[in-house]
CSV table of C-alpha atoms and ligand atoms in Angstrom, one decimal:
chain,number,residue,atom,x,y,z
A,282,MET,CA,-32.9,56.9,26.6
A,283,LYS,CA,-36.6,56.0,26.6
A,284,TYR,CA,-38.0,53.7,29.0
A,285,SER,CA,-38.0,49.9,27.9
A,286,GLN,CA,-40.2,47.4,29.1
A,287,PHE,CA,-37.3,45.1,28.8
A,288,ASP,CA,-34.8,46.9,31.1
A,289,LEU,CA,-33.4,45.1,34.0
A,290,SER,CA,-30.7,47.5,35.0
A,291,HIS,CA,-29.5,47.7,38.7
A,292,LYS,CA,-31.6,44.2,39.2
A,293,TYR,CA,-30.2,41.0,40.6
A,294,PHE,CA,-30.9,37.6,39.4
A,295,VAL,CA,-29.8,34.1,40.8
A,296,ILE,CA,-29.5,31.4,38.2
A,297,THR,CA,-29.0,27.6,39.2
A,298,GLY,CA,-27.1,25.3,37.2
A,299,ALA,CA,-25.2,28.1,35.8
A,300,SER,CA,-22.6,26.2,34.2
A,301,GLY,CA,-24.6,24.4,31.9
A,302,LEU,CA,-25.6,24.4,28.2
A,303,LEU,CA,-28.4,26.7,28.8
A,304,GLY,CA,-27.6,28.4,32.1
A,305,LYS,CA,-25.2,30.0,30.1
A,306,GLU,CA,-27.5,31.2,27.7
A,307,HIS,CA,-30.1,32.6,30.1
A,308,ALA,CA,-27.0,34.5,31.8
A,309,ILE,CA,-26.4,36.3,28.4
A,310,ALA,CA,-29.5,37.2,27.6
A,311,LEU,CA,-30.0,38.7,31.3
A,312,LEU,CA,-26.8,40.3,30.7
A,313,ASP,CA,-27.9,41.9,27.2
A,314,ILE,CA,-30.8,43.6,29.2
A,315,ASN,CA,-28.4,45.0,31.7
A,316,ALA,CA,-29.2,42.7,34.6
A,317,ASN,CA,-26.7,41.7,37.1
A,318,LEU,CA,-26.1,38.1,38.0
A,319,ILE,CA,-25.3,35.5,40.9
A,320,LEU,CA,-24.6,32.5,39.1
A,321,THR,CA,-24.6,29.4,41.1
A,322,ASP,CA,-23.7,25.7,40.3
A,323,ILE,CA,-22.0,22.3,41.6
A,324,ASN,CA,-19.2,23.0,39.4
A,325,LEU,CA,-17.1,25.9,40.3
A,326,LEU,CA,-14.3,25.7,37.9
A,327,LYS,CA,-17.0,26.2,34.9
A,328,LEU,CA,-18.7,28.9,36.7
A,329,LYS,CA,-15.3,30.5,37.1
A,330,LEU,CA,-14.3,30.3,33.2
A,331,ILE,CA,-17.9,31.6,32.2
A,332,LYS,CA,-17.6,34.5,34.6
A,333,LYS,CA,-14.1,35.7,33.3
A,334,LYS,CA,-15.7,35.3,29.6
A,335,LEU,CA,-19.0,37.0,30.4
A,336,SER,CA,-17.1,39.7,32.7
A,337,ARG,CA,-15.1,41.1,29.4
A,338,LEU,CA,-17.9,41.3,27.6
A,339,TYR,CA,-20.5,43.0,30.1
A,340,ILE,CA,-18.5,45.3,31.8
A,341,LYS,CA,-20.9,47.2,33.3
A,342,SER,CA,-22.7,44.3,35.0
A,343,LYS,CA,-22.0,42.8,38.2
A,344,ILE,CA,-21.3,38.9,37.9
A,345,LEU,CA,-21.0,37.0,41.2
A,346,ILE,CA,-20.3,32.8,41.3
A,347,TYR,CA,-21.0,30.8,44.3
A,348,LYS,CA,-20.6,27.0,44.2
A,349,MET,CA,-24.3,26.1,45.4
A,350,ASP,CA,-25.8,22.4,45.5
A,351,VAL,CA,-29.4,22.8,45.0
A,352,SER,CA,-30.6,19.5,46.6
A,353,LYS,CA,-28.8,20.4,50.0
A,354,GLU,CA,-30.6,23.3,51.9
A,355,LYS,CA,-27.7,24.3,54.1
A,356,SER,CA,-25.8,25.0,50.7
A,357,ILE,CA,-28.8,27.4,49.4
A,358,SER,CA,-29.0,29.1,53.1
A,359,LYS,CA,-25.1,29.8,53.0
A,360,VAL,CA,-25.4,31.5,49.4
A,361,VAL,CA,-28.4,33.4,51.0
A,362,LYS,CA,-26.4,34.8,53.9
A,363,LYS,CA,-24.2,35.7,51.7
A,364,LEU,CA,-26.3,37.6,49.4
A,365,LYS,CA,-27.2,39.6,52.5
A,366,ALA,CA,-24.2,40.2,53.7
A,367,GLU,CA,-23.3,41.9,50.5
A,368,LYS,CA,-27.0,43.9,50.6
A,369,ILE,CA,-28.0,42.4,47.1
A,370,ASN,CA,-31.4,43.5,46.7
A,371,LEU,CA,-32.6,40.1,44.9
A,372,HIS,CA,-35.0,40.7,41.9
A,373,GLY,CA,-35.4,37.4,40.4
A,374,LEU,CA,-34.5,33.6,40.6
A,375,ILE,CA,-33.9,31.4,37.5
A,376,ASN,CA,-34.5,27.6,38.7
A,377,ASN,CA,-32.4,26.2,36.0
A,378,ALA,CA,-30.6,23.2,37.3
A,379,ALA,CA,-31.7,19.6,36.9
A,380,ILE,CA,-30.2,16.1,35.9
A,381,ASP,CA,-31.1,15.9,32.3
A,382,SER,CA,-30.1,13.3,29.7
A,383,LYS,CA,-27.9,13.9,26.9
A,384,ILE,CA,-27.7,12.0,23.9
A,385,LEU,CA,-24.4,11.7,22.6
A,386,LYS,CA,-22.8,11.5,19.1
A,387,ASN,CA,-23.1,7.3,19.0
A,388,ASN,CA,-26.8,7.6,19.7
A,389,LYS,CA,-26.1,6.4,23.3
A,390,MET,CA,-27.9,8.2,26.2
A,391,THR,CA,-26.6,9.4,29.5
A,392,ASN,CA,-29.3,8.5,32.5
A,393,THR,CA,-31.0,6.1,30.5
A,394,ASP,CA,-32.9,3.5,32.6
A,395,LYS,CA,-35.9,1.1,31.6
A,396,PHE,CA,-38.9,1.9,34.0
A,397,GLU,CA,-38.6,-1.4,34.9
A,398,ASN,CA,-35.6,-1.1,36.4
A,399,ILE,CA,-35.3,2.6,37.8
A,400,SER,CA,-34.0,2.1,41.5
A,401,LEU,CA,-35.5,4.3,44.4
A,402,ALA,CA,-31.9,5.9,44.5
A,403,SER,CA,-31.8,7.0,41.0
A,404,TRP,CA,-35.3,8.3,41.6
A,405,LYS,CA,-34.6,10.3,44.6
A,406,LYS,CA,-31.3,11.8,43.0
A,407,HIS,CA,-33.2,13.2,40.4
A,408,PHE,CA,-36.0,14.4,42.2
A,409,ASP,CA,-33.4,16.2,44.8
A,410,VAL,CA,-32.1,18.2,42.0
A,411,GLY,CA,-34.9,18.8,39.4
A,412,LEU,CA,-37.8,19.2,41.7
A,413,THR,CA,-37.3,19.3,45.3
A,414,GLY,CA,-34.2,21.7,44.6
A,415,ALA,CA,-36.6,24.1,42.5
A,416,MET,CA,-39.0,24.2,45.5
A,417,LEU,CA,-36.0,25.0,47.8
A,418,CYS,CA,-34.3,27.6,45.9
A,419,ALA,CA,-38.2,29.3,45.5
A,420,LYS,CA,-38.2,29.0,49.6
A,421,HIS,CA,-35.1,30.8,50.1
A,422,PHE,CA,-34.8,33.0,47.5
A,423,GLY,CA,-38.4,34.0,47.4
A,424,LYS,CA,-38.0,35.2,50.9
A,425,LEU,CA,-35.0,37.3,49.9
A,426,ILE,CA,-37.0,39.0,46.8
A,427,LEU,CA,-40.1,39.0,49.5
A,428,SER,CA,-37.7,41.7,51.4
A,429,ASN,CA,-37.3,43.9,47.9
A,430,LYS,CA,-40.4,46.4,48.0
A,431,LYS,CA,-40.7,46.1,44.5
A,432,GLY,CA,-41.1,42.4,44.3
A,433,GLY,CA,-39.8,40.2,41.6
A,434,VAL,CA,-40.0,37.1,39.6
A,435,ILE,CA,-39.1,33.4,39.8
A,436,ILE,CA,-39.0,31.6,36.4
A,437,ASN,CA,-39.1,27.7,36.4
A,438,VAL,CA,-37.2,25.8,33.6
A,439,ALA,CA,-39.5,23.0,32.4
A,440,SER,CA,-39.1,21.2,29.2
A,441,ASP,CA,-41.6,20.5,26.5
A,442,LEU,CA,-41.9,17.0,28.3
A,443,SER,CA,-43.8,19.1,30.9
A,444,VAL,CA,-46.9,18.8,28.8
A,445,ILE,CA,-46.0,15.8,26.6
A,446,ALA,CA,-44.6,12.5,26.9
A,447,PRO,CA,-41.8,11.4,25.3
A,448,ASN,CA,-41.6,9.2,22.3
A,449,HIS,CA,-39.4,6.4,23.1
A,450,GLN,CA,-39.4,5.4,19.7
A,451,ILE,CA,-36.8,8.0,18.8
A,452,TYR,CA,-34.3,6.9,21.3
A,453,LYS,CA,-31.6,4.0,20.4
A,454,LYS,CA,-33.3,0.9,20.5
A,455,GLY,CA,-33.2,-0.4,24.8
A,456,THR,CA,-32.9,3.1,25.8
A,457,PHE,CA,-35.1,5.4,27.4
A,458,LYS,CA,-35.8,9.0,28.8
A,459,PRO,CA,-35.8,8.3,32.5
A,460,VAL,CA,-39.7,8.5,34.1
A,461,MET,CA,-38.0,10.9,36.3
A,462,TYR,CA,-37.5,14.1,33.8
A,463,SER,CA,-41.2,13.5,32.7
A,464,VAL,CA,-42.7,13.5,36.3
A,465,ILE,CA,-40.4,16.3,37.7
A,466,LYS,CA,-41.1,18.6,34.6
A,467,HIS,CA,-44.9,18.1,35.0
A,468,GLY,CA,-44.3,18.9,38.7
A,469,ILE,CA,-42.5,21.8,37.8
A,470,ILE,CA,-45.5,23.3,36.3
A,471,GLY,CA,-47.6,22.7,39.6
A,472,LEU,CA,-44.7,24.4,41.3
A,473,THR,CA,-45.1,27.2,39.0
A,474,LYS,CA,-48.8,27.7,39.6
A,475,TYR,CA,-48.7,26.9,43.6
A,476,ILE,CA,-45.9,29.7,43.8
A,477,SER,CA,-47.8,32.0,41.4
A,478,THR,CA,-51.2,31.9,43.6
A,479,TYR,CA,-49.2,32.0,46.9
A,480,TRP,CA,-47.5,35.3,46.1
A,481,ASN,CA,-49.8,36.5,44.1
A,482,ASN,CA,-50.0,39.7,46.5
A,483,LYS,CA,-46.7,40.0,47.4
A,484,LYS,CA,-45.8,41.1,44.0
A,485,ILE,CA,-43.8,37.9,43.1
A,486,ARG,CA,-45.0,36.8,39.7
A,487,CYS,CA,-43.8,33.0,38.8
A,488,ASN,CA,-44.1,31.6,35.4
A,489,ALA,CA,-42.3,28.6,33.6
A,490,ILE,CA,-40.5,28.1,30.0
A,491,SER,CA,-40.7,25.2,28.4
A,492,PRO,CA,-37.8,24.5,25.9
A,493,GLY,CA,-37.7,21.8,23.3
A,494,ALA,CA,-34.5,20.0,22.6
A,495,VAL,CA,-31.9,21.8,21.6
A,496,GLU,CA,-29.3,20.5,19.0
A,497,ASN,CA,-26.2,20.0,20.5
A,498,GLY,CA,-23.9,17.1,18.9
A,499,GLN,CA,-26.5,14.5,19.1
A,500,SER,CA,-26.2,11.7,16.7
A,501,LYS,CA,-27.8,12.2,13.1
A,502,ASN,CA,-30.1,9.2,13.6
A,503,PHE,CA,-31.5,11.0,16.6
A,504,ILE,CA,-31.6,14.4,15.0
A,505,ASN,CA,-33.7,13.0,12.0
A,506,LYS,CA,-36.0,11.1,14.0
A,507,LEU,CA,-37.2,14.2,16.4
A,508,ARG,CA,-37.2,16.9,13.6
A,509,LYS,CA,-39.8,14.8,12.0
A,510,GLN,CA,-42.0,15.3,15.2
A,511,ILE,CA,-41.2,18.8,15.0
A,512,PRO,CA,-43.6,21.0,12.7
A,513,LEU,CA,-40.8,23.8,12.4
A,514,ASN,CA,-38.8,20.6,11.3
A,515,ARG,CA,-35.7,21.0,13.5
A,516,LEU,CA,-34.3,21.3,16.6
A,517,ALA,CA,-33.9,24.5,18.6
A,518,ASN,CA,-30.5,26.8,18.9
A,519,LYS,CA,-29.6,27.3,22.3
A,520,ASN,CA,-29.7,30.8,22.0
A,521,GLU,CA,-33.2,30.7,20.7
A,522,TYR,CA,-34.7,30.8,24.4
A,523,ARG,CA,-33.3,34.2,25.4
A,524,GLY,CA,-36.1,36.1,24.2
A,525,ALA,CA,-38.6,34.6,26.1
A,526,LEU,CA,-36.6,34.8,29.3
A,527,GLN,CA,-35.9,38.5,28.6
A,528,PHE,CA,-39.8,39.1,28.4
A,529,LEU,CA,-40.7,36.8,31.6
A,530,CYS,CA,-37.9,38.5,33.9
A,531,SER,CA,-38.8,42.2,32.9
A,532,ASP,CA,-41.8,44.5,33.0
A,533,ALA,CA,-42.7,43.4,29.4
A,534,SER,CA,-44.9,40.7,31.1
A,535,LYS,CA,-46.1,42.0,34.1
A,536,TYR,CA,-49.7,41.1,34.0
A,537,MET,CA,-48.5,37.3,33.6
A,538,THR,CA,-48.2,34.7,36.4
A,539,GLY,CA,-48.6,31.0,36.7
A,540,GLN,CA,-48.1,30.5,32.9
A,541,ASN,CA,-45.9,27.8,30.9
A,542,VAL,CA,-44.5,29.0,27.8
A,543,ILE,CA,-43.9,26.4,25.6
A,544,ILE,CA,-41.1,27.2,23.0
A,545,ASP,CA,-41.0,23.7,21.2
A,546,GLY,CA,-41.0,24.7,17.5
A,547,GLY,CA,-44.4,23.5,17.6
A,548,ARG,CA,-43.5,19.8,18.8
A,549,SER,CA,-46.4,19.7,21.3
A,550,VAL,CA,-49.0,20.5,19.1
A,551,TRP,CA,-49.1,17.2,17.1
B,647,NAD,N1,-30.7,21.3,26.6
B,647,NAD,C1,-32.2,20.9,26.1
B,647,NAD,O1,-32.1,20.7,25.1
B,647,NAD,C2,-33.0,21.0,27.0
B,647,NAD,C3,-34.6,21.1,26.6
B,647,NAD,C4,-35.7,21.2,27.4
B,647,NAD,C5,-35.3,21.6,29.1
B,647,NAD,N2,-33.8,21.3,29.5
B,647,NAD,C6,-33.8,21.8,30.7
B,647,NAD,O2,-32.8,23.4,30.7
B,647,NAD,C7,-32.3,23.0,31.9
B,647,NAD,C8,-30.7,23.2,31.5
B,647,NAD,O3,-30.6,22.3,30.9
B,647,NAD,P1,-29.1,22.2,30.3
B,647,NAD,O4,-29.2,21.5,28.5
B,647,NAD,O5,-28.5,23.1,30.3
B,647,NAD,O6,-28.2,20.6,31.2
B,647,NAD,P2,-27.0,20.8,31.5
B,647,NAD,O7,-26.9,19.3,31.9
B,647,NAD,O8,-25.9,21.2,30.1
B,647,NAD,O9,-26.8,21.8,32.8
B,647,NAD,C9,-27.2,21.7,33.8
B,647,NAD,C10,-26.2,22.2,35.1
B,647,NAD,O10,-27.0,21.8,36.4
B,647,NAD,C11,-26.0,21.4,37.1
B,647,NAD,N3,-26.1,20.7,38.3
B,647,NAD,C12,-26.6,19.5,38.2
B,647,NAD,N4,-26.7,19.1,39.8
B,647,NAD,C13,-26.7,20.1,40.4
B,647,NAD,C14,-27.2,20.2,42.0
B,647,NAD,N5,-27.2,19.4,42.6
B,647,NAD,N6,-27.2,21.7,42.1
B,647,NAD,C15,-26.9,22.7,41.2
B,647,NAD,N7,-26.6,22.5,39.9
B,647,NAD,C16,-26.5,21.3,39.7
B,647,NAD,C17,-24.8,20.7,36.3
B,647,NAD,O11,-23.7,21.1,36.9
B,647,NAD,C18,-24.7,21.7,35.2
B,647,NAD,O12,-24.2,22.7,35.1
B,647,NAD,C19,-32.9,21.7,32.4
B,647,NAD,O13,-33.5,22.2,33.7
B,647,NAD,C20,-33.3,20.8,31.6
B,647,NAD,O14,-34.0,19.9,32.0
B,647,NAD,C21,-33.2,21.4,28.6
């Protein structure tokens, strides 16, 4: 077979928040180009179901699952220890876990907080997962990638809200995308740039991917308001980030580091 720049055969990748909507899509993206996976999340039950399903479809790839809380350094270290014991040559990390508010069918939003009412506890909780968690995973799994002579990649999952502010008018009156989300996603880009220059000579590339909103059972009212802000006039399908992830994780992007790949139907252009 002709060498494909996209092929990830024999390469292991850790995905955090792998039980969620996009975590599973990232897993499929990498399995489609022959990667081996270490899927992690706080929700072990969902991880088990995902492993069962994917193992049947991708019989040549190895899929390991671990319960791991990205906000707890000990929990991350435990997984690192297990990977070392298994002699796993880690190639990549997808920093995907975050607390992300969801718009429900009835137009209500989970984790909505008026800026004036934000509690420090809520601010810290979101940061612990979305930003500190990403840093801790980069630190620990990055060290493991460094021990791999061929180097590897770290991909940080940001959002279109890493480059634009939320338009509060699209949400139900009185509900708001919490301020933490905006600040965390801008911070993720800072983390990406930092790692890309810090490990520039160690063969670790670090890039971010910034998805726009995925259509996933939100109220019609919300979808209609949001799609008018998007040049392509629709929200994303959950599988539309797979190609970008494959590009960023493989040699197809080997001259690229420190960048933010924005895939938002053009929303941030307007
Ligand atoms: N879905 C979208 O429309 C969208 C758009 C832009 C960006 N994103 C980003 O994509 C990523 C994934 O989003 P999603 O829609 O799949 O979210 P999701 O809520 O479906 O999944 C998030 C996952 O993270 C896990 N998680 C939460 N706290 C954790 C912790 N402490 N340690 C480990 N895992 C933890 C959850 O159990 C869940 O499985 C997030 O970074 C999100 O900000 C999503």
